[in-house]
CSV table of C-alpha atoms and ligand atoms in Angstrom, one decimal:
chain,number,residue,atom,x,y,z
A,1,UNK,CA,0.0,0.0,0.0
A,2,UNK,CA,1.4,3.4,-0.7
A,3,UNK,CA,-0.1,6.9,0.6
A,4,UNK,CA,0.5,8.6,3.5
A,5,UNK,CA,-0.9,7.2,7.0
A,6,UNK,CA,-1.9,9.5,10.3
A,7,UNK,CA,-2.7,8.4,13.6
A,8,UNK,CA,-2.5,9.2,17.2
A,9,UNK,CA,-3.3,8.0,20.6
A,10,UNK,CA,-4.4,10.6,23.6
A,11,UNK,CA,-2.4,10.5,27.0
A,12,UNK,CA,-5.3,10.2,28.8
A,13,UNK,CA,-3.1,6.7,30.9
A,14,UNK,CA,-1.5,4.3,30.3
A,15,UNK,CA,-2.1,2.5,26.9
A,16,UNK,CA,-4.4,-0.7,27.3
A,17,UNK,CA,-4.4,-3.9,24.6
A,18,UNK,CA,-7.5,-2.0,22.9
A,19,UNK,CA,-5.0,0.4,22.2
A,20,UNK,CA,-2.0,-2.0,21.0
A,21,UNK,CA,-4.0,-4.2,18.8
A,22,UNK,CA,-6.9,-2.0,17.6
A,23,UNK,CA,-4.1,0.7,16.5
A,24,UNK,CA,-0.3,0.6,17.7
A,25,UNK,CA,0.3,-3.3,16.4
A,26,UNK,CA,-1.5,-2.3,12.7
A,27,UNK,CA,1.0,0.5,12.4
A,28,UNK,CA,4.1,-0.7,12.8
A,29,UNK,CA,3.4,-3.1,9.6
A,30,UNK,CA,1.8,0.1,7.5
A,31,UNK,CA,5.3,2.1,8.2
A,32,UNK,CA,6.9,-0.3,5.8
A,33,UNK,CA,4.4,0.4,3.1
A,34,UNK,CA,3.7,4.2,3.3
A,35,UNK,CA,4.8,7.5,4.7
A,36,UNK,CA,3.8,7.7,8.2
A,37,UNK,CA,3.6,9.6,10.9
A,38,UNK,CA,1.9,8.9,14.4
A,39,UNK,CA,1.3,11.9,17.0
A,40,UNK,CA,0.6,11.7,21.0
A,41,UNK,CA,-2.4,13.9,20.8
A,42,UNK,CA,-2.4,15.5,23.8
A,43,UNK,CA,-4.6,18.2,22.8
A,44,UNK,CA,-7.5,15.7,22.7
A,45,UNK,CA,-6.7,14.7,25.8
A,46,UNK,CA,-7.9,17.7,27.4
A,47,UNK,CA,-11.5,17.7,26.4
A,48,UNK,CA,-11.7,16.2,29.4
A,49,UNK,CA,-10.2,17.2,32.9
A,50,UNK,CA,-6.4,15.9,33.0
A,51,UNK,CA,-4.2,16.3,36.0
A,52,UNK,CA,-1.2,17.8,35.0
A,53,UNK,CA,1.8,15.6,36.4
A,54,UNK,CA,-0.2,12.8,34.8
A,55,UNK,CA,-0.7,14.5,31.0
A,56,UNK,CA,3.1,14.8,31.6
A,57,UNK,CA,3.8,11.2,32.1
A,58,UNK,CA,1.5,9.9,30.1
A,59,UNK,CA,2.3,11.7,26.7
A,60,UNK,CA,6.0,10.1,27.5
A,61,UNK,CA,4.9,6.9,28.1
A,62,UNK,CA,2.5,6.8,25.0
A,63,UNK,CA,5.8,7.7,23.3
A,64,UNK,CA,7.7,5.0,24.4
A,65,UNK,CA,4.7,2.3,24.1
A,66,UNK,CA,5.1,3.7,20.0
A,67,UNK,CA,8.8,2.8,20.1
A,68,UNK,CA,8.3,-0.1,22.0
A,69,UNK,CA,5.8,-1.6,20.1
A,70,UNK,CA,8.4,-1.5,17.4
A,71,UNK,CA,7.2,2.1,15.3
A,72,UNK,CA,10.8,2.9,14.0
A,73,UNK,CA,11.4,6.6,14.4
A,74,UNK,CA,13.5,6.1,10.7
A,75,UNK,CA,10.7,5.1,9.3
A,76,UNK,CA,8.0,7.2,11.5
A,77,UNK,CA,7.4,10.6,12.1
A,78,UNK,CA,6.7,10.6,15.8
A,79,UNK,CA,5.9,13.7,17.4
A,80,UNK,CA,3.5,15.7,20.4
A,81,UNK,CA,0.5,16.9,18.6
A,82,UNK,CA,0.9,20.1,20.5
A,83,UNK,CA,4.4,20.9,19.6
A,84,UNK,CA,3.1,21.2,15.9
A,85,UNK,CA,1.3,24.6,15.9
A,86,UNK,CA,-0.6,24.3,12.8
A,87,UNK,CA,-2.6,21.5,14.2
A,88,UNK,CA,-4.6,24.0,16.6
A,89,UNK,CA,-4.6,26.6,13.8
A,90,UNK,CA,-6.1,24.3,11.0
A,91,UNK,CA,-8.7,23.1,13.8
A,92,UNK,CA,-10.0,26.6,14.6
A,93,UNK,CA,-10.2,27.2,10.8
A,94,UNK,CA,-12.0,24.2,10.6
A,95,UNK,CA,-14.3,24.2,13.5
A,96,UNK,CA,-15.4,27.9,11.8
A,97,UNK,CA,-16.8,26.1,8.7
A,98,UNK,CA,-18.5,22.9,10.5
A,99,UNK,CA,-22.2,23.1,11.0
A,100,UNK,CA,-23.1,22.0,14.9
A,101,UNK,CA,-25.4,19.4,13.6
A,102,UNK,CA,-22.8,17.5,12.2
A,103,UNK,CA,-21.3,17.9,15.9
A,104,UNK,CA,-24.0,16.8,17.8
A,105,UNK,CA,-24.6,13.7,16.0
A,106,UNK,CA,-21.5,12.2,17.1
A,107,UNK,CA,-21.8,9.2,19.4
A,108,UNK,CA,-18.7,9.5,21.2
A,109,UNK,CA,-19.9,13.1,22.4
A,110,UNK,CA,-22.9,11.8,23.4
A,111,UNK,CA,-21.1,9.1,25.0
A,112,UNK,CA,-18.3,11.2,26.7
A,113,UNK,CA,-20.9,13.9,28.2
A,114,UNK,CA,-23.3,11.8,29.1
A,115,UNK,CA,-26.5,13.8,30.6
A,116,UNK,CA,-24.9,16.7,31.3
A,117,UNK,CA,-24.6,18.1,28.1
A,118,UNK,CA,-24.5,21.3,29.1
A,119,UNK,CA,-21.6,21.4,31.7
A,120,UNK,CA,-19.8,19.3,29.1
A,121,UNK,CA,-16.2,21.7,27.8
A,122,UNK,CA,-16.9,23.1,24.6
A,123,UNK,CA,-13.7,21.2,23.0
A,124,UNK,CA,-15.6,18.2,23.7
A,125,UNK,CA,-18.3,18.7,21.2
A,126,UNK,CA,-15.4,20.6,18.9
A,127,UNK,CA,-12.8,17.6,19.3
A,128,UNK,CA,-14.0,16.0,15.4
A,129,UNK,CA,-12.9,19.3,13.9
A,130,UNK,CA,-9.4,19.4,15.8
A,131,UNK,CA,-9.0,15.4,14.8
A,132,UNK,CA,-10.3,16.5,10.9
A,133,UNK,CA,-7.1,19.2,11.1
A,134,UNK,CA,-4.7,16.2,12.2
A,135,UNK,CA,-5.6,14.8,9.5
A,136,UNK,CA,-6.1,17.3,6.6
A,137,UNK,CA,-2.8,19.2,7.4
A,138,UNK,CA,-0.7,16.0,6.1
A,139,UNK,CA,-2.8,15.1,3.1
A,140,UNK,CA,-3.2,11.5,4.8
A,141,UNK,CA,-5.3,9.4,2.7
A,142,UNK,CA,-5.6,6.6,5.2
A,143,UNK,CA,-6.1,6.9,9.1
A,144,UNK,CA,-5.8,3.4,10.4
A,145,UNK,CA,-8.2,3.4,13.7
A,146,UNK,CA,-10.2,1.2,15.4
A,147,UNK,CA,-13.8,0.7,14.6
A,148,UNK,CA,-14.9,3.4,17.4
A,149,UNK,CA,-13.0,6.3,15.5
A,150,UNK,CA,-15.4,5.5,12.0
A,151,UNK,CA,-17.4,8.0,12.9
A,152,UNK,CA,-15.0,10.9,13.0
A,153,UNK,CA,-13.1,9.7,9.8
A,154,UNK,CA,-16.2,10.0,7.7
A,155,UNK,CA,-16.9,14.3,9.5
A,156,UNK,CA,-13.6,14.4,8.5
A,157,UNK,CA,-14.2,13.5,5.0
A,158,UNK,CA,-17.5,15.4,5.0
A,159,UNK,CA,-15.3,18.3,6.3
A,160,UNK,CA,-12.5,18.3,3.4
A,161,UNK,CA,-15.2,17.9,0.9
A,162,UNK,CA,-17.0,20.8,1.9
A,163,UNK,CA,-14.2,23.0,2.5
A,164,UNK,CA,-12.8,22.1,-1.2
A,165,UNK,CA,-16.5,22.9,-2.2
A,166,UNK,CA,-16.5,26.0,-0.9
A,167,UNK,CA,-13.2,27.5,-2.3
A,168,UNK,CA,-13.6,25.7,-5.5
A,169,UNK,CA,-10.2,24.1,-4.8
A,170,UNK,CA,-9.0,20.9,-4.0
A,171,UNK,CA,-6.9,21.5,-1.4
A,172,UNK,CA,-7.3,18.5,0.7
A,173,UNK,CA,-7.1,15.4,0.1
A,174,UNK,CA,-10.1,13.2,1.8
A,175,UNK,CA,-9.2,10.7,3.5
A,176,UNK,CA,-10.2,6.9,3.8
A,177,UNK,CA,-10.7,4.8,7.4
A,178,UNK,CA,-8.5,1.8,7.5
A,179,UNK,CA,-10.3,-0.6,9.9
A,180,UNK,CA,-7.8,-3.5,10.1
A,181,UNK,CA,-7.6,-6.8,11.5
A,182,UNK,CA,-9.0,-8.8,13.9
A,183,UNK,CA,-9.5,-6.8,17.0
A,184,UNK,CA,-11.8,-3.2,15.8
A,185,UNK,CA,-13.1,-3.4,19.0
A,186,UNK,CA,-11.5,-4.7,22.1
A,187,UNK,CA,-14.2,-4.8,24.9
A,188,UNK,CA,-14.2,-4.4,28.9
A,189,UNK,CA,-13.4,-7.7,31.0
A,190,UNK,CA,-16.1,-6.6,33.7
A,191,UNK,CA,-18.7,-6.1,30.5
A,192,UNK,CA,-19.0,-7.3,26.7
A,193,UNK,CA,-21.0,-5.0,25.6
A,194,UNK,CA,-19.0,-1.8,26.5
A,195,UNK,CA,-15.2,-1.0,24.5
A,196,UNK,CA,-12.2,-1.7,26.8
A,197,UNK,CA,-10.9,2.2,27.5
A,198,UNK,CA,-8.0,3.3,29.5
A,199,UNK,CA,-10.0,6.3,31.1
A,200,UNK,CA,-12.8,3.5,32.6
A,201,UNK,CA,-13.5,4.2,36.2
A,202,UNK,CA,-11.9,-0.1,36.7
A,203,UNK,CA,-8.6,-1.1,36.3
A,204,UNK,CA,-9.7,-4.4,36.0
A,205,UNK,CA,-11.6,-3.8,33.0
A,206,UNK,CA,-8.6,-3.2,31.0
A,207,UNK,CA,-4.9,-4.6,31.0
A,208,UNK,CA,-2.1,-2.3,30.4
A,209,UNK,CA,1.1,-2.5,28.3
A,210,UNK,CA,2.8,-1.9,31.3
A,211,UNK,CA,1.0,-4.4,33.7
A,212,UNK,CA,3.2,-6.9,35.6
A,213,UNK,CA,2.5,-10.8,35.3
A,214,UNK,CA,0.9,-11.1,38.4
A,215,UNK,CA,-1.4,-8.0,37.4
A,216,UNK,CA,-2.5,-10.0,33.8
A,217,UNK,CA,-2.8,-13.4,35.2
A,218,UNK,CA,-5.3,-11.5,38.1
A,219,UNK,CA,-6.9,-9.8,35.5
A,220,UNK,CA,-8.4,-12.3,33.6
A,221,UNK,CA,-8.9,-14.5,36.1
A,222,UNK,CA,-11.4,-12.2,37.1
A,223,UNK,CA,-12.4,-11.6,33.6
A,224,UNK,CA,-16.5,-12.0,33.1
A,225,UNK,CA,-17.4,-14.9,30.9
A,226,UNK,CA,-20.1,-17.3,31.5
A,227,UNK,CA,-20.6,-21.0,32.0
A,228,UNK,CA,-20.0,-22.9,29.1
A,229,UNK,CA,-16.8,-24.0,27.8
A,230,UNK,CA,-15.4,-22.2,24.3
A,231,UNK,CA,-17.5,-22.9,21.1
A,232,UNK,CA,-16.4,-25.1,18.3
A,233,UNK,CA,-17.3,-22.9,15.8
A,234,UNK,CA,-18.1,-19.3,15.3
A,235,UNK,CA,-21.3,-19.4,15.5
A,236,UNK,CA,-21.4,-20.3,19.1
A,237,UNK,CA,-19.9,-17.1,20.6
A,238,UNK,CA,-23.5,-15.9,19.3
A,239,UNK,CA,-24.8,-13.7,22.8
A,240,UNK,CA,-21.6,-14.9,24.4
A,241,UNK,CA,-19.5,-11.2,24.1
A,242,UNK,CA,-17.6,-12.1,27.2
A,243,UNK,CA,-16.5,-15.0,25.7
A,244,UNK,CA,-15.9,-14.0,22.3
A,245,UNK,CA,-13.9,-10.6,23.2
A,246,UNK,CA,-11.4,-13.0,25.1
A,247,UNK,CA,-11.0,-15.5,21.7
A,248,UNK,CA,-10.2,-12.0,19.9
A,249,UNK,CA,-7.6,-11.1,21.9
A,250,UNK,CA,-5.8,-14.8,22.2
A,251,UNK,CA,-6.5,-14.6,18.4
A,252,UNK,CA,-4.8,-10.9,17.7
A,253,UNK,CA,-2.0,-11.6,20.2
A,254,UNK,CA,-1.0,-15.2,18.2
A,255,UNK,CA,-1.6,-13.2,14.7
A,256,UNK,CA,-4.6,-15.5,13.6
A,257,UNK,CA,-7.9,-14.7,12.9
A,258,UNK,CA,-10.3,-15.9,15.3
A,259,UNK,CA,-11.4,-18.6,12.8
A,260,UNK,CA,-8.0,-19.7,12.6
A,261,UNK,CA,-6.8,-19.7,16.2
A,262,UNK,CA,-10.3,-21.5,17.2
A,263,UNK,CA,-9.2,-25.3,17.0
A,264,UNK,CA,-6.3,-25.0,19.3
A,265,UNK,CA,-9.0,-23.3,22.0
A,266,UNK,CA,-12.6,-25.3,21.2
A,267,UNK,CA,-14.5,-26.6,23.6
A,268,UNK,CA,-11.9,-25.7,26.8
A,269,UNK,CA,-13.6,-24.3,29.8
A,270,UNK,CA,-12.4,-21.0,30.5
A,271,UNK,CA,-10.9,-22.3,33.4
A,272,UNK,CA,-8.1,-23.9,30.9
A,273,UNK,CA,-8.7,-21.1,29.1
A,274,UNK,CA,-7.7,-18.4,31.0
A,275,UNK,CA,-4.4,-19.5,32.2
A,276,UNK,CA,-3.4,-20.1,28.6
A,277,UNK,CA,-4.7,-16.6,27.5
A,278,UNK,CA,-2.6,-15.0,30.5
A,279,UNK,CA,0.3,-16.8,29.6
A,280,UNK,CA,0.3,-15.6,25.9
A,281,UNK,CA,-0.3,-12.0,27.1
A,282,UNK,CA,2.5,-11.9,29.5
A,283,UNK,CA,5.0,-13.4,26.7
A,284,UNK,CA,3.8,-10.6,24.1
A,285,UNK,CA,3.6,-7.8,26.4
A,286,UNK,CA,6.8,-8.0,28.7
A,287,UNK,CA,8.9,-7.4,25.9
A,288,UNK,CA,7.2,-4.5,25.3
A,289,UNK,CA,7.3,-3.0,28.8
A,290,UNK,CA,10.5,-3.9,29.2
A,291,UNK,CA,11.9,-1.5,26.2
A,292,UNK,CA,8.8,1.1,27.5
A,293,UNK,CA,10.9,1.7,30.5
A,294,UNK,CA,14.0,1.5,29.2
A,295,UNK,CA,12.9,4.9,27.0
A,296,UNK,CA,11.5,6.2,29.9
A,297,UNK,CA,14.7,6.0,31.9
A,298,UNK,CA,17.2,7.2,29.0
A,299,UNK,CA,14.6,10.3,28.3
A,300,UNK,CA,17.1,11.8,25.8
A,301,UNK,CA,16.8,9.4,23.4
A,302,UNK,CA,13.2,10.2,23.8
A,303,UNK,CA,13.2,13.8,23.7
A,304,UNK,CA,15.2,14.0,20.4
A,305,UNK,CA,13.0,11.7,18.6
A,306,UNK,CA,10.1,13.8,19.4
A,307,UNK,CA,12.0,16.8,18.7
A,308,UNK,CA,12.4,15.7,15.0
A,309,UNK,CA,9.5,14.1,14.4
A,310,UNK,CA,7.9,17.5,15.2
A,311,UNK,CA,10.3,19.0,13.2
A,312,UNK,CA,9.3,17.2,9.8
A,313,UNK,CA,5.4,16.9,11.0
A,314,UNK,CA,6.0,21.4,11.0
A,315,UNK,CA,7.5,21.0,8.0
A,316,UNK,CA,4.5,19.1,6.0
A,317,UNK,CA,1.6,20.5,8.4
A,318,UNK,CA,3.0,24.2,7.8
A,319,UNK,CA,2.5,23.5,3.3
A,320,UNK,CA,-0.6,23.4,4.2
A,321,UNK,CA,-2.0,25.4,6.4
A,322,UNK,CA,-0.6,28.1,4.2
A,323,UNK,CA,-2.3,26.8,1.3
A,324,UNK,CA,-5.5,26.9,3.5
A,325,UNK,CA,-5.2,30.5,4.7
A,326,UNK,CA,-4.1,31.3,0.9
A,327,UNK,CA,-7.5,30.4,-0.2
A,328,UNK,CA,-9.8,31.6,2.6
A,329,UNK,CA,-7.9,35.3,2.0
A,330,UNK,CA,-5.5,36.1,5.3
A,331,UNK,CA,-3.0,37.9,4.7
A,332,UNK,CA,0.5,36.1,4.8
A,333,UNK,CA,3.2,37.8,7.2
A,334,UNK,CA,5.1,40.7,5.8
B,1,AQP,N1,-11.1,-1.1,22.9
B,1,AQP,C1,-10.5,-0.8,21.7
B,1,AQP,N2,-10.4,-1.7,20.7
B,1,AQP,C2,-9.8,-1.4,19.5
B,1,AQP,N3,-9.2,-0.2,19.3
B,1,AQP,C3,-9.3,0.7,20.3
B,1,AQP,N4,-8.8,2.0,20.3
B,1,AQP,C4,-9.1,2.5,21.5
B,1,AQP,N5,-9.8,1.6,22.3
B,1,AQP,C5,-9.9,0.5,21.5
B,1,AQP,C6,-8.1,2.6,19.3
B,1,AQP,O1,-6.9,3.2,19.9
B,1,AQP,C7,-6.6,4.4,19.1
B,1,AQP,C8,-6.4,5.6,20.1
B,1,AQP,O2,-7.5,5.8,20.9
B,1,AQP,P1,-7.5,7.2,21.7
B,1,AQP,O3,-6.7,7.1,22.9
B,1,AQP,O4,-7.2,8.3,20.8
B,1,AQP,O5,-9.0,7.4,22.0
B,1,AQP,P2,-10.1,6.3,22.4
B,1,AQP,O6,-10.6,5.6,21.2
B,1,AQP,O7,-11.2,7.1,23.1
B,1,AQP,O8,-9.3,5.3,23.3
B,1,AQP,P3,-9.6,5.0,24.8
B,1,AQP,O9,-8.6,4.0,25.3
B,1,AQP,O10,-11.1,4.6,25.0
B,1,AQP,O11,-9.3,6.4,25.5
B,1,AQP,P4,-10.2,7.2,26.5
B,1,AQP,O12,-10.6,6.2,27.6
B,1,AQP,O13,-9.3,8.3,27.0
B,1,AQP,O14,-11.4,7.6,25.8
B,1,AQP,C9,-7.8,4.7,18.2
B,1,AQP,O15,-7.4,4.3,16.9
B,1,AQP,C10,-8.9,3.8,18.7
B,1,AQP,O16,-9.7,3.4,17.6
């Protein structure tokens, strides 16, 4: 595949296996293929109350989850979202031109401010329009997501359309959702029918990147599922999400589809199951911790691949937003 690829994750804690295999674990394959670049969008992460010290931390460690997970920095762009200026530029550009219908329809606003619509920040309802100006100011044609972020790749699309509309130009390109693999949607351990989220209220509906054996082996031990042993055939996980969600992730972690990794787990009971799922996850995901800390001890390293990667992102971002501010008639500096 060639193009040029865009994604992000938001410091909002530490990075879960949603995370990994619904993004992180896609992208490192796509950076072979096309020009990418991946941002710590830590402006989204705001739209809802952060502490500081913990933004801080976690925009590092989402960082070094990227490198550890294997994004090569040679290959890679990898920057902060915030040190690239033209991304809250483009978005206020943006958020000008975007009717509040198209806001209000979104279900992750909806979601995210619950009843109380009207205490909700406004950069919560105006979030799409910031995520459409990630993605517009690199010309990206594919944003590899997971099947929760659909919905904001097709305002965004809606976005560039209109904008090129309007000016009679075509100075975006619009952008296609890449929706890959076997795990679109990772979903809580406590409950199958909500998505697995590092900001949920229980740590035990989630595993980090970063959590310890003894952590894992807890965590799904606790794991909802329900009585019966695992199906022999995909039909059976039928109005058994518990049960199915765990299959996914044994299947995403050993690379198979969850038609293909089903023989080896049919008809076990989960409590052969789980021991075995617990195992895999701590033999894909120490590795991965390991190197995570090691970046976050030796921050130098760290800090001068984000100082490039911010430095080529500028580069790209800043061709465009000129373009942009060309055709909506601001006057360039003197
Ligand atoms: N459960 C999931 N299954 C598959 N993919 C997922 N992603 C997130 N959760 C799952 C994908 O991870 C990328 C980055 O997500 P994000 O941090 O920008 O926002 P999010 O989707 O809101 O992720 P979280 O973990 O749920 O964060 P909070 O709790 O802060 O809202 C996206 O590509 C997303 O699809």
């Amino acid at each position: 595949m060639t193009g040029r690829i865009l994604s992000g994750v938001q410091p909002t804690n530490n990075l879960t296996i949603g995370n990994y295999l619904g993004a992180i674990k896609n992208w490192v394959d796509l950076q072979r293929q096309s020009e990418t670049l991946f941002c710590i969008v830590d402006l989204h992460a705001i739209t809802v109350p952060q502490d500081p010290k913990a933004l801080h931390q976690a925009t590092l460690e989402v960082a070094a989850a990227y490198l550890a997970a294997g994004i090569n920095p040679k290959e890679s762009a990898i920057f902060v979202q915030s040190h690239v200026h033209a991304h809250a530029e483009l978005g206020w550009l943006l958020s000008c031109m975007t009717p509040l219908g198209w806001l209000n329809r979104m279900t992750q606003f909806k979601d995210k401010a619950g009843k109380k619509r009207d205490n909700a920040p406004l950069g919560l309802l105006a979030y799409p329009t910031l995520m459409a100006a990630d993605i517009l100011l690199y010309q990206t044609t594919h944003v590899p997501v997971g099947d929760d972020q659909k919905q904001h790749i097709e305002l965004t699309r809606d976005i560039a359309l209109s904008f090129n509309h309007r000016f009679q130009k075509d100075v975006f390109t619009v952008p296609e959702p890449l929706i890959k693999g076997e795990a679109k949607r990772i979903m809580s351990l406590r409950d199958g029918s909500k998505k697995m989220s590092k900001s949920d209220p229980s740590d035990f509906s989630r595993i980090h990147l970063t959590d310890t054996a003894d952590e894992i082996s807890q965590k799904i031990r606790k794991a909802k599922t329900d009585p019966a042993p695992l199906p022999e055939t995909l039909d059976g996980f039928e109005n058994r999400p518990e049960a199915k969600n765990l299959a996914t992730v044994y299947a995403a972690f050993m690379n198979q589809t969850l038609e293909e990794a089903l023989p080896a787990i049919a008809g076990k009971p989960f409590s052969d199951f789980k021991p075995l799922l617990a195992d895999l996850l701590v033999d894909k995901l120490s590795p991965i911790s390991t190197k995570m800390l090691q970046y976050l001890d030796e921050k130098s390293e760290l800090e001068t691949i984000l100082k490039r990667g911010a430095e080529h992102a500028s580069t790209r971002a800043n061709q465009t937003l000129k373009q942009v501010k060309d055709v909506m008639g601001f006057v360039s500096p003197f």
